[in-house]
Short mmCIF file of N, CA and C in Angstrom, two decimals:
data_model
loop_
_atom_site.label_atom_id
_atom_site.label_comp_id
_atom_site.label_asym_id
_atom_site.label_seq_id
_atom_site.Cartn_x
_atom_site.Cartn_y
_atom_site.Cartn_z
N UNK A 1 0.82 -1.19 0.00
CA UNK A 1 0.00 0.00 0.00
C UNK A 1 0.86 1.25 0.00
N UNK A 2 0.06 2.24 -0.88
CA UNK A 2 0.91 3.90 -0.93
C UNK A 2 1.08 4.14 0.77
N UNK A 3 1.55 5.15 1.08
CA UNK A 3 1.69 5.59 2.13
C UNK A 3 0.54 6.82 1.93
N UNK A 4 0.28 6.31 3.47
CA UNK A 4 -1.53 7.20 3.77
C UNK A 4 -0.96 8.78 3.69
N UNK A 5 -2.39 9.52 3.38
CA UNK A 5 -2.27 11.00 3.30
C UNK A 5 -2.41 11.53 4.75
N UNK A 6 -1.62 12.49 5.00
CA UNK A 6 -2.16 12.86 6.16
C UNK A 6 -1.89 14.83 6.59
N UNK A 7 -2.13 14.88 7.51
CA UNK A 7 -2.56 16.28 7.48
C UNK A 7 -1.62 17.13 7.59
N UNK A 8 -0.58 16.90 8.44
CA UNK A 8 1.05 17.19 7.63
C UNK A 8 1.56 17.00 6.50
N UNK A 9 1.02 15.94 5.43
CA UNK A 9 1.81 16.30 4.41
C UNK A 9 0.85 17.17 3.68
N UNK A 10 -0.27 17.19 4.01
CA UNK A 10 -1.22 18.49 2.92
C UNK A 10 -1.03 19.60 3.21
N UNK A 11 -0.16 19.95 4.61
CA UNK A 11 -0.01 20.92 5.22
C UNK A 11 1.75 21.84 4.11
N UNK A 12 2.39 20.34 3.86
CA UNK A 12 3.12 21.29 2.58
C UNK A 12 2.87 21.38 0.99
N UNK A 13 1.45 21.05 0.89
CA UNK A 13 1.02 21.31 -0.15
C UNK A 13 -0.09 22.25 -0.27
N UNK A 14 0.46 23.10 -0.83
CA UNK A 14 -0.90 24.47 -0.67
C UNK A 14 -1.42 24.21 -1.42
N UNK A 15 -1.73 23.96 -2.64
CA UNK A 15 -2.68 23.32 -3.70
C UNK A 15 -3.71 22.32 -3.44
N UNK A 16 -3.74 21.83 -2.07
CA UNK A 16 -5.23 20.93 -1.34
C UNK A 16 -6.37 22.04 -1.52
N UNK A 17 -7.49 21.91 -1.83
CA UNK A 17 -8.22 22.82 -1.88
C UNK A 17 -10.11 22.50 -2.35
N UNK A 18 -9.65 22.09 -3.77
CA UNK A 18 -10.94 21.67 -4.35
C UNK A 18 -11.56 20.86 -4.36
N UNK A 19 -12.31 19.79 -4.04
CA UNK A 19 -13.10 18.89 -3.73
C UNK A 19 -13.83 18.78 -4.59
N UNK A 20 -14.48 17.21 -5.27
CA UNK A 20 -15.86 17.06 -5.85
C UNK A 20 -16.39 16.06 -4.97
N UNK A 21 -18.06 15.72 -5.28
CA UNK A 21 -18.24 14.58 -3.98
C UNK A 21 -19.72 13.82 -5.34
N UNK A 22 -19.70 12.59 -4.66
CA UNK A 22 -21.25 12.43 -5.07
C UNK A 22 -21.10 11.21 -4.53
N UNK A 23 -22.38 10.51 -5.15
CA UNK A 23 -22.49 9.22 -4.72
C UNK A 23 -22.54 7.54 -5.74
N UNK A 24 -22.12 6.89 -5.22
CA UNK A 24 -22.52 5.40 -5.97
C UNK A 24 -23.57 4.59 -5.01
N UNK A 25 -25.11 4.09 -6.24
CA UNK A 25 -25.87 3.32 -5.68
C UNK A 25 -25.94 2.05 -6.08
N UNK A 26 -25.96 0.97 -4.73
CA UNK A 26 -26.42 -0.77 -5.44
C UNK A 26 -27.71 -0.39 -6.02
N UNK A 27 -28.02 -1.96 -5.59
CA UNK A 27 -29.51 -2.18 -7.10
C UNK A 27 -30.58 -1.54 -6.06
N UNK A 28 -32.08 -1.61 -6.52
CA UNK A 28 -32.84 -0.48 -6.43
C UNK A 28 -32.18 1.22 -5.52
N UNK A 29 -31.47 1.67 -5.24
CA UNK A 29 -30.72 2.75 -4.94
C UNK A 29 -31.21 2.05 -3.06
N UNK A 30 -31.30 0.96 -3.29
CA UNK A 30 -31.09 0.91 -1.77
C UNK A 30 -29.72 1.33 -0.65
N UNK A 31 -28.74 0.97 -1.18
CA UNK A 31 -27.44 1.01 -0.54
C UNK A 31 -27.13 1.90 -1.32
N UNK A 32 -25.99 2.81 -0.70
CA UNK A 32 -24.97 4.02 -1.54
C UNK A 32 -24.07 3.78 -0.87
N UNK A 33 -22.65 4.68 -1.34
CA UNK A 33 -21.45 4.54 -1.06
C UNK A 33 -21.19 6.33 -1.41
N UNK A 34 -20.26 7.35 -0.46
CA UNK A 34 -20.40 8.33 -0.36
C UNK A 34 -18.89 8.50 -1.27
N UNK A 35 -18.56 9.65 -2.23
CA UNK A 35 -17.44 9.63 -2.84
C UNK A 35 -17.11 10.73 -2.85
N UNK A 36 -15.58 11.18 -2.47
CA UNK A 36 -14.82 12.59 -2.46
C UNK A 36 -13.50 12.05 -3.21
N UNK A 37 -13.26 13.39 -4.13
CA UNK A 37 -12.42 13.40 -5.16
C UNK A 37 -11.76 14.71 -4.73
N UNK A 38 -9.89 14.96 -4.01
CA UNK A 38 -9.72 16.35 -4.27
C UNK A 38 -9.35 16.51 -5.52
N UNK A 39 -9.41 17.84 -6.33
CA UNK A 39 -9.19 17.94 -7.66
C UNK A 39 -7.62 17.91 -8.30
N UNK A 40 -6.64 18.57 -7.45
CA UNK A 40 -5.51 19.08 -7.72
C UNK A 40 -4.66 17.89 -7.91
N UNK A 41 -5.22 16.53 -6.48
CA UNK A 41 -4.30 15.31 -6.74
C UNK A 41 -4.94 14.39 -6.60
N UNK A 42 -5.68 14.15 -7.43
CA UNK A 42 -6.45 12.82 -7.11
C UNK A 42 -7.13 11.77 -6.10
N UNK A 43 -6.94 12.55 -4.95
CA UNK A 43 -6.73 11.83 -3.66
C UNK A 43 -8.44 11.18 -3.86
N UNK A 44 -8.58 10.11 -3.22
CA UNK A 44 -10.07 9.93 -3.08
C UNK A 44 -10.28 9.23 -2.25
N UNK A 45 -11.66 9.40 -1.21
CA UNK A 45 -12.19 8.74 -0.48
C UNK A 45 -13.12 8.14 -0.66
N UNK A 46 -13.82 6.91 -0.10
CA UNK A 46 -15.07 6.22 -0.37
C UNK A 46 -15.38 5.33 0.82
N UNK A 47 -16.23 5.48 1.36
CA UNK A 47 -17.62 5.20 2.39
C UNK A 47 -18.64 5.23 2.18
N UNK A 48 -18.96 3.78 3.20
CA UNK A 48 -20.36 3.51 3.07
C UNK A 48 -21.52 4.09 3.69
N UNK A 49 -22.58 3.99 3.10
CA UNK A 49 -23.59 5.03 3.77
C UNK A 49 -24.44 4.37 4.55
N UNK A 50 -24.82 4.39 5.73
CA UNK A 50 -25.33 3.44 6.00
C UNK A 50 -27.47 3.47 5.84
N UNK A 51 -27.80 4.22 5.36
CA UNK A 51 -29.12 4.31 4.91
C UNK A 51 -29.20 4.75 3.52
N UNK A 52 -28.37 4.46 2.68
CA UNK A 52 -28.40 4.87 1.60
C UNK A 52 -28.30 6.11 1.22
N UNK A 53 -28.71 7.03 0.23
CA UNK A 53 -28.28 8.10 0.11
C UNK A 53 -29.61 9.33 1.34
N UNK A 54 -29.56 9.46 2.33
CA UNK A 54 -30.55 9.89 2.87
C UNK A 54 -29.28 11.17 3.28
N UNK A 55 -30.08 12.63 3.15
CA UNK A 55 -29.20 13.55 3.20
C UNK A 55 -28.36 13.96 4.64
N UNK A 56 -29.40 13.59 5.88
CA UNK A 56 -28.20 13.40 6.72
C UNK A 56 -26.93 12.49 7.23
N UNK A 57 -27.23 11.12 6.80
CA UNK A 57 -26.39 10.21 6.75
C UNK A 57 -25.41 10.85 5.68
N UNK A 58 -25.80 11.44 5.21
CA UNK A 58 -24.59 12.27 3.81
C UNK A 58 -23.69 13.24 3.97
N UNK A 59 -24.45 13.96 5.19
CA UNK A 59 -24.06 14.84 6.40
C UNK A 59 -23.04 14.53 6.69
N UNK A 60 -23.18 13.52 7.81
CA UNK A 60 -22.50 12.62 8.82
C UNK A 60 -21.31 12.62 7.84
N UNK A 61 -21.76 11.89 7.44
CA UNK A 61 -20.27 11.11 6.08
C UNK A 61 -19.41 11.66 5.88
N UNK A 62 -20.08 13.34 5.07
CA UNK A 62 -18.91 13.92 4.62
C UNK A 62 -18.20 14.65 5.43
N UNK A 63 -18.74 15.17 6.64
CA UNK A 63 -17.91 15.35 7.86
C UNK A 63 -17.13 14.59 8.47
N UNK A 64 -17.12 13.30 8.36
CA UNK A 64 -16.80 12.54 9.80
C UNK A 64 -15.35 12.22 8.40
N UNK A 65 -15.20 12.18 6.65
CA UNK A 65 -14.57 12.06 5.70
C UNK A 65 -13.33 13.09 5.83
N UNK A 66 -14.15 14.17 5.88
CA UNK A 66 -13.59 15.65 5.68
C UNK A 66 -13.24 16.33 6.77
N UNK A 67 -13.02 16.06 7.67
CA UNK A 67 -12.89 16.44 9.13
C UNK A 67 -11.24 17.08 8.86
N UNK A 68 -10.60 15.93 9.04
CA UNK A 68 -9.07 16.18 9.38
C UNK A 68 -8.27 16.88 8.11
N UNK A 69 -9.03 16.99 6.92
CA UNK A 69 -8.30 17.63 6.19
C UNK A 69 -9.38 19.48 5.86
N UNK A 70 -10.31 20.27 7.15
CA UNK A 70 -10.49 21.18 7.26
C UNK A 70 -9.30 22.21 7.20
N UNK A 71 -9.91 23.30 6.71
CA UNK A 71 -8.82 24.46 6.44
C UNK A 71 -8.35 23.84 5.35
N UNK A 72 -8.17 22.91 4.53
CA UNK A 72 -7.28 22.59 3.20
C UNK A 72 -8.90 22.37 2.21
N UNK A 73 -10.29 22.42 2.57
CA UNK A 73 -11.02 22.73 1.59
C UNK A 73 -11.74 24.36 1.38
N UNK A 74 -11.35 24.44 0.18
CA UNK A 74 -11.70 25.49 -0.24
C UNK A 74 -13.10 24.96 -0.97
N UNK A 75 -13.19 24.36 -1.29
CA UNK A 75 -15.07 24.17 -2.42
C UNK A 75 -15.09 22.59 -2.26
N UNK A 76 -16.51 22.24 -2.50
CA UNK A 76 -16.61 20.91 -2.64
C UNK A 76 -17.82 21.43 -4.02
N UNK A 77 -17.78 20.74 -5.06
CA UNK A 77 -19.10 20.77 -5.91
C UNK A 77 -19.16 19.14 -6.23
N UNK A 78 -20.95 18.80 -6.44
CA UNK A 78 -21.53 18.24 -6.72
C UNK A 78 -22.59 18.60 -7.01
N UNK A 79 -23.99 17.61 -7.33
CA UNK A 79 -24.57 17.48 -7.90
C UNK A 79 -26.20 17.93 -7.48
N UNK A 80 -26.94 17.85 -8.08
CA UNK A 80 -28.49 18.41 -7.67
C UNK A 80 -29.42 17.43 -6.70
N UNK A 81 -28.71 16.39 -6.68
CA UNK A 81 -29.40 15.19 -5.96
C UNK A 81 -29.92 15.78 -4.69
N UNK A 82 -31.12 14.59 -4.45
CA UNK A 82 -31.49 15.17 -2.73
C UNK A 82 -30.73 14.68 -2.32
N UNK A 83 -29.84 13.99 -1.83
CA UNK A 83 -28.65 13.36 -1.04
C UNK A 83 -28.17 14.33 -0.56
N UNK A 84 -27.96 15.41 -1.50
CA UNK A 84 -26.97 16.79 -1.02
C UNK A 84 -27.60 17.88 -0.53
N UNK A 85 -28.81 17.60 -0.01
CA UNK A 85 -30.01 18.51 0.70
C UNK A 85 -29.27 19.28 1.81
N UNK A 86 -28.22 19.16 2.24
CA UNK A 86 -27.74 19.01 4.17
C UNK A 86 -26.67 19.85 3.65
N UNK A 87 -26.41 20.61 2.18
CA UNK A 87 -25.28 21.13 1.88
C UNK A 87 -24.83 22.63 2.58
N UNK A 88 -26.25 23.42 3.13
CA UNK A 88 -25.31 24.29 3.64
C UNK A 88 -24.71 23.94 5.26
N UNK A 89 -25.54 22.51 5.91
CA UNK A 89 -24.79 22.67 6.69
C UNK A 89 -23.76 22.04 7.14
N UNK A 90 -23.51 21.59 5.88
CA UNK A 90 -21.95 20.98 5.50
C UNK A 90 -20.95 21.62 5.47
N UNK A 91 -21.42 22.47 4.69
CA UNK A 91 -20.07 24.18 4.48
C UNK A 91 -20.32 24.67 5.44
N UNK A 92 -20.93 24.98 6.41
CA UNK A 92 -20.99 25.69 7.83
C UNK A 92 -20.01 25.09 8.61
N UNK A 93 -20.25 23.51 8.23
CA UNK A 93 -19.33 22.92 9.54
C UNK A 93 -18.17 23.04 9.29
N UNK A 94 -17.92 22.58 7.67
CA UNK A 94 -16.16 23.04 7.42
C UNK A 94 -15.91 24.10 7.25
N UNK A 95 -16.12 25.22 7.19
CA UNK A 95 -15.91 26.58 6.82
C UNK A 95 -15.43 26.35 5.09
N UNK A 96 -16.50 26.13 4.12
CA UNK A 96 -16.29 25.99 2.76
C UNK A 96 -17.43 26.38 1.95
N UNK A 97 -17.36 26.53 1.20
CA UNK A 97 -18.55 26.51 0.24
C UNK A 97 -18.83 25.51 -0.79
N UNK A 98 -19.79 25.36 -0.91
CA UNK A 98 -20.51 24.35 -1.84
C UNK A 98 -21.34 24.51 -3.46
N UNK A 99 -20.22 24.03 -3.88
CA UNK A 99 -21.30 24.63 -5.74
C UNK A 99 -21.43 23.16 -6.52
N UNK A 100 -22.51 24.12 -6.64
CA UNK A 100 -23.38 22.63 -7.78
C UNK A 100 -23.25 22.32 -8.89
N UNK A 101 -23.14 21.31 -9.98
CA UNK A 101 -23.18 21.06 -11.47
C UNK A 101 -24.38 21.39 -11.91
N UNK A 102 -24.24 22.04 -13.26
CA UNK A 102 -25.46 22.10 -13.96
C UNK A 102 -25.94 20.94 -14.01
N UNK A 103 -27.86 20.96 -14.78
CA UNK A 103 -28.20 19.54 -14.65
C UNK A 103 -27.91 18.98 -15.79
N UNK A 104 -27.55 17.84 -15.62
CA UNK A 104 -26.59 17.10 -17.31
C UNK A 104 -25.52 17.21 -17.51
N UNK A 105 -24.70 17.94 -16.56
CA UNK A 105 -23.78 18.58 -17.17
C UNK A 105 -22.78 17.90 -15.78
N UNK A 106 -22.33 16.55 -15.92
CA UNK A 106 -21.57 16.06 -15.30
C UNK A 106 -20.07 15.97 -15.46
N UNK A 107 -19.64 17.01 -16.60
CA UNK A 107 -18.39 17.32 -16.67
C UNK A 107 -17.71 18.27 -16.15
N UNK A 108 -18.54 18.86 -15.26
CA UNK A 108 -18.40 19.82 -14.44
C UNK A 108 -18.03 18.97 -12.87
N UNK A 109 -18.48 17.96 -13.04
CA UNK A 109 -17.36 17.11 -11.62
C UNK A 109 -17.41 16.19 -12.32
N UNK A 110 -15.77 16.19 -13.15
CA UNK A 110 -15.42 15.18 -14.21
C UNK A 110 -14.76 14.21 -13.22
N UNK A 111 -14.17 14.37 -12.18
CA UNK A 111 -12.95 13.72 -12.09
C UNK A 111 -13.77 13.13 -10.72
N UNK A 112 -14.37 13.12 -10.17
CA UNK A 112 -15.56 12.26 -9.36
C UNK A 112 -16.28 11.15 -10.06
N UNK A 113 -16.69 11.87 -11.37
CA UNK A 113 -17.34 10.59 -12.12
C UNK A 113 -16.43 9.63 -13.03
N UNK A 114 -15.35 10.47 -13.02
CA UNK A 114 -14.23 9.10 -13.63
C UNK A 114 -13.93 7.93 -12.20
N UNK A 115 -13.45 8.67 -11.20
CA UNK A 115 -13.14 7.58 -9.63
C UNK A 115 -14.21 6.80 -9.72
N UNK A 116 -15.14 7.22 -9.80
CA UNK A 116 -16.55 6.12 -9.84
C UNK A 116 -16.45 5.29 -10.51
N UNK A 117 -16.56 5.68 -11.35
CA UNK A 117 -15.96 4.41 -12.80
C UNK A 117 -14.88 3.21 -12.07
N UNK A 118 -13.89 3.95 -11.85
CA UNK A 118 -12.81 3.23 -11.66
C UNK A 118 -13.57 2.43 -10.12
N UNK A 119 -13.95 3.06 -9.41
CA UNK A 119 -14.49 1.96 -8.37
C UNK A 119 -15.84 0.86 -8.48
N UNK A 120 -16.49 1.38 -9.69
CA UNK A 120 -17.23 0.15 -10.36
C UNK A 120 -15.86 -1.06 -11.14
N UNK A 121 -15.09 -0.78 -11.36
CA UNK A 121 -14.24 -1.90 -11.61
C UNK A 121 -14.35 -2.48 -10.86
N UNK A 122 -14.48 -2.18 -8.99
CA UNK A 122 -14.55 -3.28 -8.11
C UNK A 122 -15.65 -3.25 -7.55
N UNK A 123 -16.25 -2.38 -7.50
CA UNK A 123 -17.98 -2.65 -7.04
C UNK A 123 -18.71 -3.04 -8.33
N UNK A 124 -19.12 -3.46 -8.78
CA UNK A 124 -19.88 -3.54 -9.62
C UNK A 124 -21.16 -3.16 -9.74
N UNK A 125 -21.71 -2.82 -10.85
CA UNK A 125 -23.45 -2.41 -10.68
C UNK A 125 -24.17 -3.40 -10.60
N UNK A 126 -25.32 -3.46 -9.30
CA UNK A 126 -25.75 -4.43 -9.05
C UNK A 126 -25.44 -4.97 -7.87
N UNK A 127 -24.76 -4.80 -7.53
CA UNK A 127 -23.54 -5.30 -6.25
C UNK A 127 -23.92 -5.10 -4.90
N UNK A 128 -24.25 -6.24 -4.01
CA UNK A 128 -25.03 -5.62 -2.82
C UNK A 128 -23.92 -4.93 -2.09
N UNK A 129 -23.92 -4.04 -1.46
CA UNK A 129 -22.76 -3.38 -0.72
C UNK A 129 -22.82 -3.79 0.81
N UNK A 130 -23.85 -4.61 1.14
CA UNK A 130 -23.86 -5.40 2.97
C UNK A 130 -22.28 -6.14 2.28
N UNK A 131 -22.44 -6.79 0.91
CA UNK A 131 -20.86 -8.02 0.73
C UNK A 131 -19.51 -7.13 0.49
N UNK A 132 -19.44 -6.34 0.83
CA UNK A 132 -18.66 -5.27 1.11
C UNK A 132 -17.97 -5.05 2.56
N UNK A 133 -17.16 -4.80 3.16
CA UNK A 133 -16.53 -5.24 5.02
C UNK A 133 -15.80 -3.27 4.37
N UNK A 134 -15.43 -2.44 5.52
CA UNK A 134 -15.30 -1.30 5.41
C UNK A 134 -14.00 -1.44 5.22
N UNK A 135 -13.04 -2.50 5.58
CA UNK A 135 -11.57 -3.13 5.12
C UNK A 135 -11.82 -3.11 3.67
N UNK A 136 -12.31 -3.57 3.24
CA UNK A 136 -12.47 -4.16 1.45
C UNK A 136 -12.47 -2.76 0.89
N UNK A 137 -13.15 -1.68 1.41
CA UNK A 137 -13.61 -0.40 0.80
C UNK A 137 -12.31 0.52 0.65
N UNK A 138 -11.85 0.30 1.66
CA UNK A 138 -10.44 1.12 2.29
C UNK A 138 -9.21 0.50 0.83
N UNK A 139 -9.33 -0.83 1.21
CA UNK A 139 -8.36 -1.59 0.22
C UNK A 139 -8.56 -1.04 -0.89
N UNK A 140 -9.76 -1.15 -1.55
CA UNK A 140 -10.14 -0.43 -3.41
C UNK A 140 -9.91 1.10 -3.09
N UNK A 141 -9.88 1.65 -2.43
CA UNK A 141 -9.63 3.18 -2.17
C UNK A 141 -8.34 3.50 -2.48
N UNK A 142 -7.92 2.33 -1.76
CA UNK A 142 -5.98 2.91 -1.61
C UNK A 142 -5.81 2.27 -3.76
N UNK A 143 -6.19 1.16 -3.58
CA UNK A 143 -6.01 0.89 -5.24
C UNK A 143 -6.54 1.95 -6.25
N UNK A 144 -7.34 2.65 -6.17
CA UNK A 144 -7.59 4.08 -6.86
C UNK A 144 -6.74 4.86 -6.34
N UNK A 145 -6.45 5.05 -5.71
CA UNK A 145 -5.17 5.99 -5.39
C UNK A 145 -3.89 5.80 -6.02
N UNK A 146 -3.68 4.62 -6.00
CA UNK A 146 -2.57 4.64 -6.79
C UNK A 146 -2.51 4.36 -8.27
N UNK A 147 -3.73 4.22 -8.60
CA UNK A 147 -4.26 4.78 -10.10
C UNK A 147 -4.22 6.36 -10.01
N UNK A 148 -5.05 6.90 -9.90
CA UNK A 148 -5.39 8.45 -9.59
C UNK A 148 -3.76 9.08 -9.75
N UNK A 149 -3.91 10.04 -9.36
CA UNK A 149 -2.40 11.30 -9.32
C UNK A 149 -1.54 11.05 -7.96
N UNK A 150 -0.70 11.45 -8.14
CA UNK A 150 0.41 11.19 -6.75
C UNK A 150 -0.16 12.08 -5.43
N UNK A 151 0.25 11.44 -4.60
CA UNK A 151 -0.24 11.64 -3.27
C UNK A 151 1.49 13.04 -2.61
N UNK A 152 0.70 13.63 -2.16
CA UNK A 152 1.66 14.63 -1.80
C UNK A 152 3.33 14.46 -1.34
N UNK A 153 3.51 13.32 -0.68
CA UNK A 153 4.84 13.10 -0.39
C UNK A 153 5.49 13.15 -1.69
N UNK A 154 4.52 12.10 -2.63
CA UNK A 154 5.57 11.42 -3.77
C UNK A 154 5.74 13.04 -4.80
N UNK A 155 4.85 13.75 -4.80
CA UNK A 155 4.90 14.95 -5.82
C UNK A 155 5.74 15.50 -5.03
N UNK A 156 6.56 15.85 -4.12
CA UNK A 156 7.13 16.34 -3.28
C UNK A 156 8.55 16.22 -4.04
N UNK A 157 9.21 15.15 -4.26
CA UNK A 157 9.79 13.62 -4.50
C UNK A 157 9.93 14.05 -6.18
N UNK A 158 9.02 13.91 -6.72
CA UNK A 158 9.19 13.84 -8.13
C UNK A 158 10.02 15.03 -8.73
N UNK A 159 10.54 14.36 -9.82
CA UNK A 159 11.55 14.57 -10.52
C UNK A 159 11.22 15.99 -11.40
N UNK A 160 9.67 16.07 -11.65
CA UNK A 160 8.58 16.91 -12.71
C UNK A 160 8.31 15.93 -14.00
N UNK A 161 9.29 14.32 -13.82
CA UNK A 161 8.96 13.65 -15.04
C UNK A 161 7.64 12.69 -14.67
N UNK A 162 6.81 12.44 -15.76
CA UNK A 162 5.89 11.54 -15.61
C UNK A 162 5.59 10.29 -15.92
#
């Protein structure tokens, strides 16, 4: 496994900032899975929701997600869903603001809906997410990560070659 992100090393990267978020649902949208993308490095998180997409469990989530890396978000945008009903008092709690995608217009949190993708490689659609253990979630997380962009130490590190 990469070596975990943590709040000292975002602390020498001033470029932490932008956030996208949304969600992935199993079959009838019973189960969801909560998803944060920062923009600058790929970093991504993913948790389970435990009532599906219900907007305070979405709450919970993205706080209890976004906690330790406060002061390093500047915006989170997503989407029009009711899931994201609880959004201003999301940005209240982190001191951030929150902007939305047009409707259709999901290229406006491109790089959220690509991680998704890439975590349907291991969730699949359809996929009950109870057969899911929060170990398993963590594991495909860190494996998108090291798909995704370099994690702050290693850009630290790098050469500028790619």
């Amino acid at each position: 496994m990469s070596e975990a992100i943590t709040v000292s090393s975002i602390k020498k990267c001033n470029f932490w900032d932008d956030w996208e978020m949304d969600t992935i649902v199993g079959p009838r949208n019973k189960d969801a899975m909560l998803t944060l993308v920062e923009r600058s490095q790929g970093f991504s998180i993913i948790t389970k929701l435990p009532k599906g997409k219900d907007s305070e469990g979405v709450l919970k989530a993205a706080y209890r997600e976004l906690l330790p890396y406060m002061g390093y978000i500047r915006s989170i945008t997503t989407d029009n869903g009711t899931e994201f009903a609880m959004h201003r008092e999301l940005a209240e709690m982190l001191g951030t603001k929150i902007y939305f995608a047009h409707p259709y217009a999901s290229w406006e949190k491109g790089l959220v809906e690509y991680t998704n993708k890439l975590y349907r490689q291991y969730i699949p659609k359809g996929a009950n997410f109870d057969n899911y253990t929060e170990e398993q979630i963590k594991q495909i997380q860190y494996k998108i990560k090291s798909i995704n962009l370099e994690t702050p130490p290693e850009s630290e590190l790098s050469d500028g070659t790619f």
